[in-house]
mmCIF file with all atom_site columns, C-alpha atoms and ligand atoms in Angstrom:
data_model
loop_
_atom_site.group_PDB
_atom_site.id
_atom_site.type_symbol
_atom_site.label_atom_id
_atom_site.label_alt_id
_atom_site.label_comp_id
_atom_site.label_asym_id
_atom_site.label_entity_id
_atom_site.label_seq_id
_atom_site.pdbx_PDB_ins_code
_atom_site.Cartn_x
_atom_site.Cartn_y
_atom_site.Cartn_z
_atom_site.occupancy
_atom_site.B_iso_or_equiv
_atom_site.pdbx_formal_charge
_atom_site.auth_seq_id
_atom_site.auth_comp_id
_atom_site.auth_asym_id
_atom_site.auth_atom_id
_atom_site.pdbx_PDB_model_num
ATOM   1   C  CA  . UNK A 1 1   ? 47.239 -76.947  -25.887 1.00 86.00 ? 1   UNK A CA  1
ATOM   2   C  CA  . UNK A 1 2   ? 45.183 -76.805  -29.061 1.00 94.00 ? 2   UNK A CA  1
ATOM   3   C  CA  . UNK A 1 3   ? 46.774 -75.619  -32.273 1.00 96.00 ? 3   UNK A CA  1
ATOM   4   C  CA  . UNK A 1 4   ? 45.063 -72.583  -33.817 1.00 96.00 ? 4   UNK A CA  1
ATOM   5   C  CA  . UNK A 1 5   ? 43.953 -74.689  -36.788 1.00 96.00 ? 5   UNK A CA  1
ATOM   6   C  CA  . UNK A 1 6   ? 42.431 -77.393  -34.592 1.00 97.00 ? 6   UNK A CA  1
ATOM   7   C  CA  . UNK A 1 7   ? 40.819 -74.861  -32.273 1.00 97.00 ? 7   UNK A CA  1
ATOM   8   C  CA  . UNK A 1 8   ? 39.107 -73.220  -35.248 1.00 97.00 ? 8   UNK A CA  1
ATOM   9   C  CA  . UNK A 1 9   ? 37.989 -76.574  -36.661 1.00 98.00 ? 9   UNK A CA  1
ATOM   10  C  CA  . UNK A 1 10  ? 36.555 -77.696  -33.300 1.00 98.00 ? 10  UNK A CA  1
ATOM   11  C  CA  . UNK A 1 11  ? 34.627 -74.442  -32.934 1.00 98.00 ? 11  UNK A CA  1
ATOM   12  C  CA  . UNK A 1 12  ? 33.203 -75.059  -36.422 1.00 98.00 ? 12  UNK A CA  1
ATOM   13  C  CA  . UNK A 1 13  ? 32.262 -78.582  -35.339 1.00 98.00 ? 13  UNK A CA  1
ATOM   14  C  CA  . UNK A 1 14  ? 30.527 -77.130  -32.269 1.00 98.00 ? 14  UNK A CA  1
ATOM   15  C  CA  . UNK A 1 15  ? 28.388 -75.020  -34.582 1.00 98.00 ? 15  UNK A CA  1
ATOM   16  C  CA  . UNK A 1 16  ? 27.673 -78.091  -36.734 1.00 98.00 ? 16  UNK A CA  1
ATOM   17  C  CA  . UNK A 1 17  ? 26.444 -80.079  -33.720 1.00 98.00 ? 17  UNK A CA  1
ATOM   18  C  CA  . UNK A 1 18  ? 24.032 -77.286  -32.784 1.00 98.00 ? 18  UNK A CA  1
ATOM   19  C  CA  . UNK A 1 19  ? 22.999 -76.938  -36.419 1.00 98.00 ? 19  UNK A CA  1
ATOM   20  C  CA  . UNK A 1 20  ? 22.280 -80.698  -36.423 1.00 98.00 ? 20  UNK A CA  1
ATOM   21  C  CA  . UNK A 1 21  ? 20.059 -80.207  -33.384 1.00 98.00 ? 21  UNK A CA  1
ATOM   22  C  CA  . UNK A 1 22  ? 18.170 -77.485  -35.231 1.00 98.00 ? 22  UNK A CA  1
ATOM   23  C  CA  . UNK A 1 23  ? 17.816 -79.685  -38.351 1.00 98.00 ? 23  UNK A CA  1
ATOM   24  C  CA  . UNK A 1 24  ? 16.189 -82.359  -36.191 1.00 98.00 ? 24  UNK A CA  1
ATOM   25  C  CA  . UNK A 1 25  ? 13.697 -79.919  -34.692 1.00 98.00 ? 25  UNK A CA  1
ATOM   26  C  CA  . UNK A 1 26  ? 12.691 -79.114  -38.292 1.00 98.00 ? 26  UNK A CA  1
ATOM   27  C  CA  . UNK A 1 27  ? 12.228 -82.820  -39.039 1.00 98.00 ? 27  UNK A CA  1
ATOM   28  C  CA  . UNK A 1 28  ? 10.224 -83.246  -35.861 1.00 98.00 ? 28  UNK A CA  1
ATOM   29  C  CA  . UNK A 1 29  ? 7.929  -80.383  -36.898 1.00 98.00 ? 29  UNK A CA  1
ATOM   30  C  CA  . UNK A 1 30  ? 7.227  -82.098  -40.227 1.00 98.00 ? 30  UNK A CA  1
ATOM   31  C  CA  . UNK A 1 31  ? 6.526  -85.498  -38.593 1.00 98.00 ? 31  UNK A CA  1
ATOM   32  C  CA  . UNK A 1 32  ? 4.097  -84.135  -36.037 1.00 98.00 ? 32  UNK A CA  1
ATOM   33  C  CA  . UNK A 1 33  ? 2.313  -82.131  -38.731 1.00 98.00 ? 33  UNK A CA  1
ATOM   34  C  CA  . UNK A 1 34  ? 1.864  -85.353  -40.731 1.00 98.00 ? 34  UNK A CA  1
ATOM   35  C  CA  . UNK A 1 35  ? 0.538  -87.216  -37.682 1.00 97.00 ? 35  UNK A CA  1
ATOM   36  C  CA  . UNK A 1 36  ? 3.654  -89.308  -37.028 1.00 98.00 ? 36  UNK A CA  1
ATOM   37  C  CA  . UNK A 1 37  ? 3.962  -88.424  -33.366 1.00 98.00 ? 37  UNK A CA  1
ATOM   38  C  CA  . UNK A 1 38  ? 6.348  -91.290  -32.608 1.00 98.00 ? 38  UNK A CA  1
ATOM   39  C  CA  . UNK A 1 39  ? 8.712  -90.155  -35.368 1.00 98.00 ? 39  UNK A CA  1
ATOM   40  C  CA  . UNK A 1 40  ? 8.363  -86.614  -34.090 1.00 98.00 ? 40  UNK A CA  1
ATOM   41  C  CA  . UNK A 1 41  ? 9.466  -87.828  -30.645 1.00 98.00 ? 41  UNK A CA  1
ATOM   42  C  CA  . UNK A 1 42  ? 12.378 -89.716  -32.210 1.00 98.00 ? 42  UNK A CA  1
ATOM   43  C  CA  . UNK A 1 43  ? 13.625 -86.520  -33.891 1.00 98.00 ? 43  UNK A CA  1
ATOM   44  C  CA  . UNK A 1 44  ? 13.190 -84.516  -30.690 1.00 98.00 ? 44  UNK A CA  1
ATOM   45  C  CA  . UNK A 1 45  ? 15.429 -87.049  -28.940 1.00 98.00 ? 45  UNK A CA  1
ATOM   46  C  CA  . UNK A 1 46  ? 17.888 -86.648  -31.825 1.00 98.00 ? 46  UNK A CA  1
ATOM   47  C  CA  . UNK A 1 47  ? 17.753 -82.924  -31.154 1.00 98.00 ? 47  UNK A CA  1
ATOM   48  C  CA  . UNK A 1 48  ? 18.548 -83.437  -27.461 1.00 98.00 ? 48  UNK A CA  1
ATOM   49  C  CA  . UNK A 1 49  ? 21.410 -85.787  -28.275 1.00 98.00 ? 49  UNK A CA  1
ATOM   50  C  CA  . UNK A 1 50  ? 22.946 -83.310  -30.727 1.00 98.00 ? 50  UNK A CA  1
ATOM   51  C  CA  . UNK A 1 51  ? 22.755 -80.592  -28.069 1.00 98.00 ? 51  UNK A CA  1
ATOM   52  C  CA  . UNK A 1 52  ? 24.601 -82.925  -25.699 1.00 98.00 ? 52  UNK A CA  1
ATOM   53  C  CA  . UNK A 1 53  ? 27.228 -83.629  -28.405 1.00 98.00 ? 53  UNK A CA  1
ATOM   54  C  CA  . UNK A 1 54  ? 27.665 -79.868  -28.589 1.00 98.00 ? 54  UNK A CA  1
ATOM   55  C  CA  . UNK A 1 55  ? 27.938 -79.590  -24.796 1.00 98.00 ? 55  UNK A CA  1
ATOM   56  C  CA  . UNK A 1 56  ? 30.554 -82.342  -24.643 1.00 98.00 ? 56  UNK A CA  1
ATOM   57  C  CA  . UNK A 1 57  ? 32.643 -80.457  -27.195 1.00 98.00 ? 57  UNK A CA  1
ATOM   58  C  CA  . UNK A 1 58  ? 31.994 -77.128  -25.490 1.00 98.00 ? 58  UNK A CA  1
ATOM   59  C  CA  . UNK A 1 59  ? 33.280 -78.484  -22.154 1.00 98.00 ? 59  UNK A CA  1
ATOM   60  C  CA  . UNK A 1 60  ? 36.404 -79.784  -23.830 1.00 98.00 ? 60  UNK A CA  1
ATOM   61  C  CA  . UNK A 1 61  ? 37.029 -76.429  -25.520 1.00 98.00 ? 61  UNK A CA  1
ATOM   62  C  CA  . UNK A 1 62  ? 36.670 -74.700  -22.155 1.00 98.00 ? 62  UNK A CA  1
ATOM   63  C  CA  . UNK A 1 63  ? 39.100 -77.137  -20.522 1.00 97.00 ? 63  UNK A CA  1
ATOM   64  C  CA  . UNK A 1 64  ? 41.566 -76.403  -23.297 1.00 97.00 ? 64  UNK A CA  1
ATOM   65  C  CA  . UNK A 1 65  ? 41.153 -72.634  -22.832 1.00 97.00 ? 65  UNK A CA  1
ATOM   66  C  CA  . UNK A 1 66  ? 40.018 -72.315  -26.415 1.00 97.00 ? 66  UNK A CA  1
ATOM   67  C  CA  . UNK A 1 67  ? 38.838 -69.066  -27.883 1.00 96.00 ? 67  UNK A CA  1
ATOM   68  C  CA  . UNK A 1 68  ? 35.164 -69.937  -28.377 1.00 96.00 ? 68  UNK A CA  1
ATOM   69  C  CA  . UNK A 1 69  ? 33.283 -68.058  -31.046 1.00 94.00 ? 69  UNK A CA  1
ATOM   70  C  CA  . UNK A 1 70  ? 29.591 -68.609  -31.562 1.00 96.00 ? 70  UNK A CA  1
ATOM   71  C  CA  . UNK A 1 71  ? 28.544 -67.697  -35.105 1.00 95.00 ? 71  UNK A CA  1
ATOM   72  C  CA  . UNK A 1 72  ? 24.871 -67.805  -36.063 1.00 97.00 ? 72  UNK A CA  1
ATOM   73  C  CA  . UNK A 1 73  ? 23.171 -71.114  -36.735 1.00 97.00 ? 73  UNK A CA  1
ATOM   74  C  CA  . UNK A 1 74  ? 21.881 -71.561  -40.270 1.00 97.00 ? 74  UNK A CA  1
ATOM   75  C  CA  . UNK A 1 75  ? 18.125 -71.944  -40.850 1.00 98.00 ? 75  UNK A CA  1
ATOM   76  C  CA  . UNK A 1 76  ? 16.675 -75.378  -41.603 1.00 98.00 ? 76  UNK A CA  1
ATOM   77  C  CA  . UNK A 1 77  ? 13.909 -77.105  -43.591 1.00 97.00 ? 77  UNK A CA  1
ATOM   78  C  CA  . UNK A 1 78  ? 10.505 -77.896  -42.102 1.00 98.00 ? 78  UNK A CA  1
ATOM   79  C  CA  . UNK A 1 79  ? 8.999  -79.183  -45.363 1.00 98.00 ? 79  UNK A CA  1
ATOM   80  C  CA  . UNK A 1 80  ? 9.721  -82.643  -46.745 1.00 98.00 ? 80  UNK A CA  1
ATOM   81  C  CA  . UNK A 1 81  ? 8.256  -84.817  -49.534 1.00 98.00 ? 81  UNK A CA  1
ATOM   82  C  CA  . UNK A 1 82  ? 7.418  -87.866  -47.417 1.00 97.00 ? 82  UNK A CA  1
ATOM   83  C  CA  . UNK A 1 83  ? 8.355  -89.795  -44.285 1.00 97.00 ? 83  UNK A CA  1
ATOM   84  C  CA  . UNK A 1 84  ? 11.108 -91.662  -46.117 1.00 97.00 ? 84  UNK A CA  1
ATOM   85  C  CA  . UNK A 1 85  ? 12.435 -88.376  -47.484 1.00 98.00 ? 85  UNK A CA  1
ATOM   86  C  CA  . UNK A 1 86  ? 12.890 -87.081  -43.908 1.00 98.00 ? 86  UNK A CA  1
ATOM   87  C  CA  . UNK A 1 87  ? 14.861 -90.138  -42.816 1.00 98.00 ? 87  UNK A CA  1
ATOM   88  C  CA  . UNK A 1 88  ? 16.919 -90.212  -46.015 1.00 98.00 ? 88  UNK A CA  1
ATOM   89  C  CA  . UNK A 1 89  ? 17.867 -86.552  -45.484 1.00 98.00 ? 89  UNK A CA  1
ATOM   90  C  CA  . UNK A 1 90  ? 18.653 -87.376  -41.870 1.00 98.00 ? 90  UNK A CA  1
ATOM   91  C  CA  . UNK A 1 91  ? 21.003 -90.153  -43.032 1.00 98.00 ? 91  UNK A CA  1
ATOM   92  C  CA  . UNK A 1 92  ? 22.662 -87.858  -45.577 1.00 98.00 ? 92  UNK A CA  1
ATOM   93  C  CA  . UNK A 1 93  ? 23.227 -85.323  -42.803 1.00 98.00 ? 93  UNK A CA  1
ATOM   94  C  CA  . UNK A 1 94  ? 24.767 -87.923  -40.482 1.00 98.00 ? 94  UNK A CA  1
ATOM   95  C  CA  . UNK A 1 95  ? 27.071 -89.044  -43.306 1.00 98.00 ? 95  UNK A CA  1
ATOM   96  C  CA  . UNK A 1 96  ? 28.159 -85.433  -43.706 1.00 98.00 ? 96  UNK A CA  1
ATOM   97  C  CA  . UNK A 1 97  ? 28.858 -85.243  -39.945 1.00 98.00 ? 97  UNK A CA  1
ATOM   98  C  CA  . UNK A 1 98  ? 30.859 -88.474  -40.072 1.00 98.00 ? 98  UNK A CA  1
ATOM   99  C  CA  . UNK A 1 99  ? 33.007 -87.005  -42.845 1.00 98.00 ? 99  UNK A CA  1
ATOM   100 C  CA  . UNK A 1 100 ? 33.509 -83.840  -40.825 1.00 98.00 ? 100 UNK A CA  1
ATOM   101 C  CA  . UNK A 1 101 ? 34.557 -85.815  -37.713 1.00 98.00 ? 101 UNK A CA  1
ATOM   102 C  CA  . UNK A 1 102 ? 36.903 -88.045  -39.725 1.00 98.00 ? 102 UNK A CA  1
ATOM   103 C  CA  . UNK A 1 103 ? 38.603 -84.952  -41.133 1.00 98.00 ? 103 UNK A CA  1
ATOM   104 C  CA  . UNK A 1 104 ? 38.941 -83.533  -37.613 1.00 98.00 ? 104 UNK A CA  1
ATOM   105 C  CA  . UNK A 1 105 ? 40.474 -86.817  -36.422 1.00 98.00 ? 105 UNK A CA  1
ATOM   106 C  CA  . UNK A 1 106 ? 42.995 -86.685  -39.270 1.00 98.00 ? 106 UNK A CA  1
ATOM   107 C  CA  . UNK A 1 107 ? 43.853 -83.136  -38.287 1.00 98.00 ? 107 UNK A CA  1
ATOM   108 C  CA  . UNK A 1 108 ? 44.323 -84.103  -34.605 1.00 98.00 ? 108 UNK A CA  1
ATOM   109 C  CA  . UNK A 1 109 ? 46.610 -86.988  -35.568 1.00 97.00 ? 109 UNK A CA  1
ATOM   110 C  CA  . UNK A 1 110 ? 48.617 -84.801  -37.918 1.00 96.00 ? 110 UNK A CA  1
ATOM   111 C  CA  . UNK A 1 111 ? 49.258 -82.293  -35.147 1.00 95.00 ? 111 UNK A CA  1
ATOM   112 C  CA  . UNK A 1 112 ? 49.994 -85.156  -32.676 1.00 97.00 ? 112 UNK A CA  1
ATOM   113 C  CA  . UNK A 1 113 ? 47.187 -83.943  -30.410 1.00 98.00 ? 113 UNK A CA  1
ATOM   114 C  CA  . UNK A 1 114 ? 46.243 -87.240  -28.797 1.00 97.00 ? 114 UNK A CA  1
ATOM   115 C  CA  . UNK A 1 115 ? 43.858 -85.755  -26.225 1.00 97.00 ? 115 UNK A CA  1
ATOM   116 C  CA  . UNK A 1 116 ? 41.737 -84.235  -28.973 1.00 98.00 ? 116 UNK A CA  1
ATOM   117 C  CA  . UNK A 1 117 ? 42.074 -87.364  -31.084 1.00 98.00 ? 117 UNK A CA  1
ATOM   118 C  CA  . UNK A 1 118 ? 40.826 -89.383  -28.113 1.00 98.00 ? 118 UNK A CA  1
ATOM   119 C  CA  . UNK A 1 119 ? 37.790 -87.108  -27.664 1.00 98.00 ? 119 UNK A CA  1
ATOM   120 C  CA  . UNK A 1 120 ? 37.017 -87.312  -31.376 1.00 98.00 ? 120 UNK A CA  1
ATOM   121 C  CA  . UNK A 1 121 ? 37.028 -91.105  -31.323 1.00 98.00 ? 121 UNK A CA  1
ATOM   122 C  CA  . UNK A 1 122 ? 33.992 -90.965  -29.054 1.00 98.00 ? 122 UNK A CA  1
ATOM   123 C  CA  . UNK A 1 123 ? 32.210 -89.002  -31.814 1.00 98.00 ? 123 UNK A CA  1
ATOM   124 C  CA  . UNK A 1 124 ? 33.440 -91.304  -34.574 1.00 98.00 ? 124 UNK A CA  1
ATOM   125 C  CA  . UNK A 1 125 ? 32.067 -94.351  -32.716 1.00 98.00 ? 125 UNK A CA  1
ATOM   126 C  CA  . UNK A 1 126 ? 28.783 -92.545  -32.037 1.00 97.00 ? 126 UNK A CA  1
ATOM   127 C  CA  . UNK A 1 127 ? 28.447 -91.806  -35.776 1.00 98.00 ? 127 UNK A CA  1
ATOM   128 C  CA  . UNK A 1 128 ? 28.646 -95.511  -36.660 1.00 98.00 ? 128 UNK A CA  1
ATOM   129 C  CA  . UNK A 1 129 ? 25.701 -96.172  -34.354 1.00 97.00 ? 129 UNK A CA  1
ATOM   130 C  CA  . UNK A 1 130 ? 23.719 -93.160  -35.574 1.00 97.00 ? 130 UNK A CA  1
ATOM   131 C  CA  . UNK A 1 131 ? 24.089 -94.085  -39.237 1.00 98.00 ? 131 UNK A CA  1
ATOM   132 C  CA  . UNK A 1 132 ? 23.157 -97.718  -38.552 1.00 98.00 ? 132 UNK A CA  1
ATOM   133 C  CA  . UNK A 1 133 ? 20.020 -96.711  -36.629 1.00 98.00 ? 133 UNK A CA  1
ATOM   134 C  CA  . UNK A 1 134 ? 18.762 -94.391  -39.368 1.00 98.00 ? 134 UNK A CA  1
ATOM   135 C  CA  . UNK A 1 135 ? 19.540 -96.983  -42.075 1.00 98.00 ? 135 UNK A CA  1
ATOM   136 C  CA  . UNK A 1 136 ? 17.473 -99.526  -40.167 1.00 98.00 ? 136 UNK A CA  1
ATOM   137 C  CA  . UNK A 1 137 ? 14.515 -97.135  -39.958 1.00 98.00 ? 137 UNK A CA  1
ATOM   138 C  CA  . UNK A 1 138 ? 14.771 -96.451  -43.722 1.00 98.00 ? 138 UNK A CA  1
ATOM   139 C  CA  . UNK A 1 139 ? 14.816 -100.208 -44.431 1.00 98.00 ? 139 UNK A CA  1
ATOM   140 C  CA  . UNK A 1 140 ? 11.733 -100.653 -42.262 1.00 98.00 ? 140 UNK A CA  1
ATOM   141 C  CA  . UNK A 1 141 ? 9.836  -97.856  -44.020 1.00 98.00 ? 141 UNK A CA  1
ATOM   142 C  CA  . UNK A 1 142 ? 10.671 -99.444  -47.402 1.00 98.00 ? 142 UNK A CA  1
ATOM   143 C  CA  . UNK A 1 143 ? 9.502  -102.834 -46.166 1.00 97.00 ? 143 UNK A CA  1
ATOM   144 C  CA  . UNK A 1 144 ? 6.273  -101.438 -44.747 1.00 97.00 ? 144 UNK A CA  1
ATOM   145 C  CA  . UNK A 1 145 ? 5.452  -99.490  -47.929 1.00 96.00 ? 145 UNK A CA  1
ATOM   146 C  CA  . UNK A 1 146 ? 1.981  -97.995  -47.571 1.00 91.00 ? 146 UNK A CA  1
ATOM   147 C  CA  . UNK A 1 147 ? 0.731  -100.589 -45.081 1.00 96.00 ? 147 UNK A CA  1
ATOM   148 C  CA  . UNK A 1 148 ? -1.150 -98.441  -42.566 1.00 96.00 ? 148 UNK A CA  1
ATOM   149 C  CA  . UNK A 1 149 ? -0.811 -100.842 -39.649 1.00 97.00 ? 149 UNK A CA  1
ATOM   150 C  CA  . UNK A 1 150 ? 2.905  -101.258 -40.327 1.00 97.00 ? 150 UNK A CA  1
ATOM   151 C  CA  . UNK A 1 151 ? 3.430  -97.497  -40.271 1.00 97.00 ? 151 UNK A CA  1
ATOM   152 C  CA  . UNK A 1 152 ? 1.325  -97.206  -37.126 1.00 97.00 ? 152 UNK A CA  1
ATOM   153 C  CA  . UNK A 1 153 ? 3.412  -99.873  -35.360 1.00 98.00 ? 153 UNK A CA  1
ATOM   154 C  CA  . UNK A 1 154 ? 6.711  -98.341  -36.427 1.00 98.00 ? 154 UNK A CA  1
ATOM   155 C  CA  . UNK A 1 155 ? 5.598  -94.899  -35.294 1.00 98.00 ? 155 UNK A CA  1
ATOM   156 C  CA  . UNK A 1 156 ? 4.535  -96.366  -31.953 1.00 98.00 ? 156 UNK A CA  1
ATOM   157 C  CA  . UNK A 1 157 ? 7.926  -98.014  -31.522 1.00 98.00 ? 157 UNK A CA  1
ATOM   158 C  CA  . UNK A 1 158 ? 9.775  -94.756  -32.246 1.00 98.00 ? 158 UNK A CA  1
ATOM   159 C  CA  . UNK A 1 159 ? 7.655  -93.035  -29.597 1.00 98.00 ? 159 UNK A CA  1
ATOM   160 C  CA  . UNK A 1 160 ? 9.489  -95.063  -26.910 1.00 98.00 ? 160 UNK A CA  1
ATOM   161 C  CA  . UNK A 1 161 ? 12.962 -93.686  -27.624 1.00 97.00 ? 161 UNK A CA  1
ATOM   162 C  CA  . UNK A 1 162 ? 14.555 -91.968  -24.620 1.00 96.00 ? 162 UNK A CA  1
ATOM   163 C  CA  . UNK A 1 163 ? 17.421 -89.503  -24.318 1.00 97.00 ? 163 UNK A CA  1
ATOM   164 C  CA  . UNK A 1 164 ? 20.980 -90.616  -23.585 1.00 95.00 ? 164 UNK A CA  1
ATOM   165 C  CA  . UNK A 1 165 ? 23.137 -87.706  -22.408 1.00 97.00 ? 165 UNK A CA  1
ATOM   166 C  CA  . UNK A 1 166 ? 26.575 -87.649  -24.069 1.00 97.00 ? 166 UNK A CA  1
ATOM   167 C  CA  . UNK A 1 167 ? 28.011 -85.532  -21.264 1.00 95.00 ? 167 UNK A CA  1
ATOM   168 C  CA  . UNK A 1 168 ? 27.276 -87.948  -18.422 1.00 88.00 ? 168 UNK A CA  1
HETATM 169 FE FE1 . FE2 B 2 .   ? 26.266 -85.234  -33.250 1.00 67.14 ? 201 FE2 B FE1 1
HETATM 170 FE FE1 . FE2 B 2 .   ? 24.046 -87.064  -35.099 1.00 67.14 ? 202 FE2 B FE1 1
#
């Protein structure tokens, strides 16, 4: 059974996963408005993945008979300075999520809740991959600079990303 403290923290994390999804819709809106349809697709896949992170957590909370509260989801930005600005803000957000998940893992260990700790390790591992992917995109954008063909190729590559469901 979940401790009250951990239950509350996991419900907060659930809200953060859905908020992440919403953030990525905002980023997708900006990219499509600027004509980066591949990047827009990439962020829409991010959105879907964050929803599935939320669903994975939601299922666990249900299994644990948690008291699930669903507070409102904070509004997000749809305006950014540039393409690199969007990805840099995306990285900063993922780093924030990593910190949040590390703190949750600490909390699970402290209360000797190994089932929850085990679930959280899936998220911690996922964060390593997410941060690495965004860092790589940022490096590529820096390398490309304002080379039109480079940007076109990168955008085309990001248009091929497909959704991987965290719950299956
Ligand atoms: Fe997530
Ligand atoms: Fe994420």
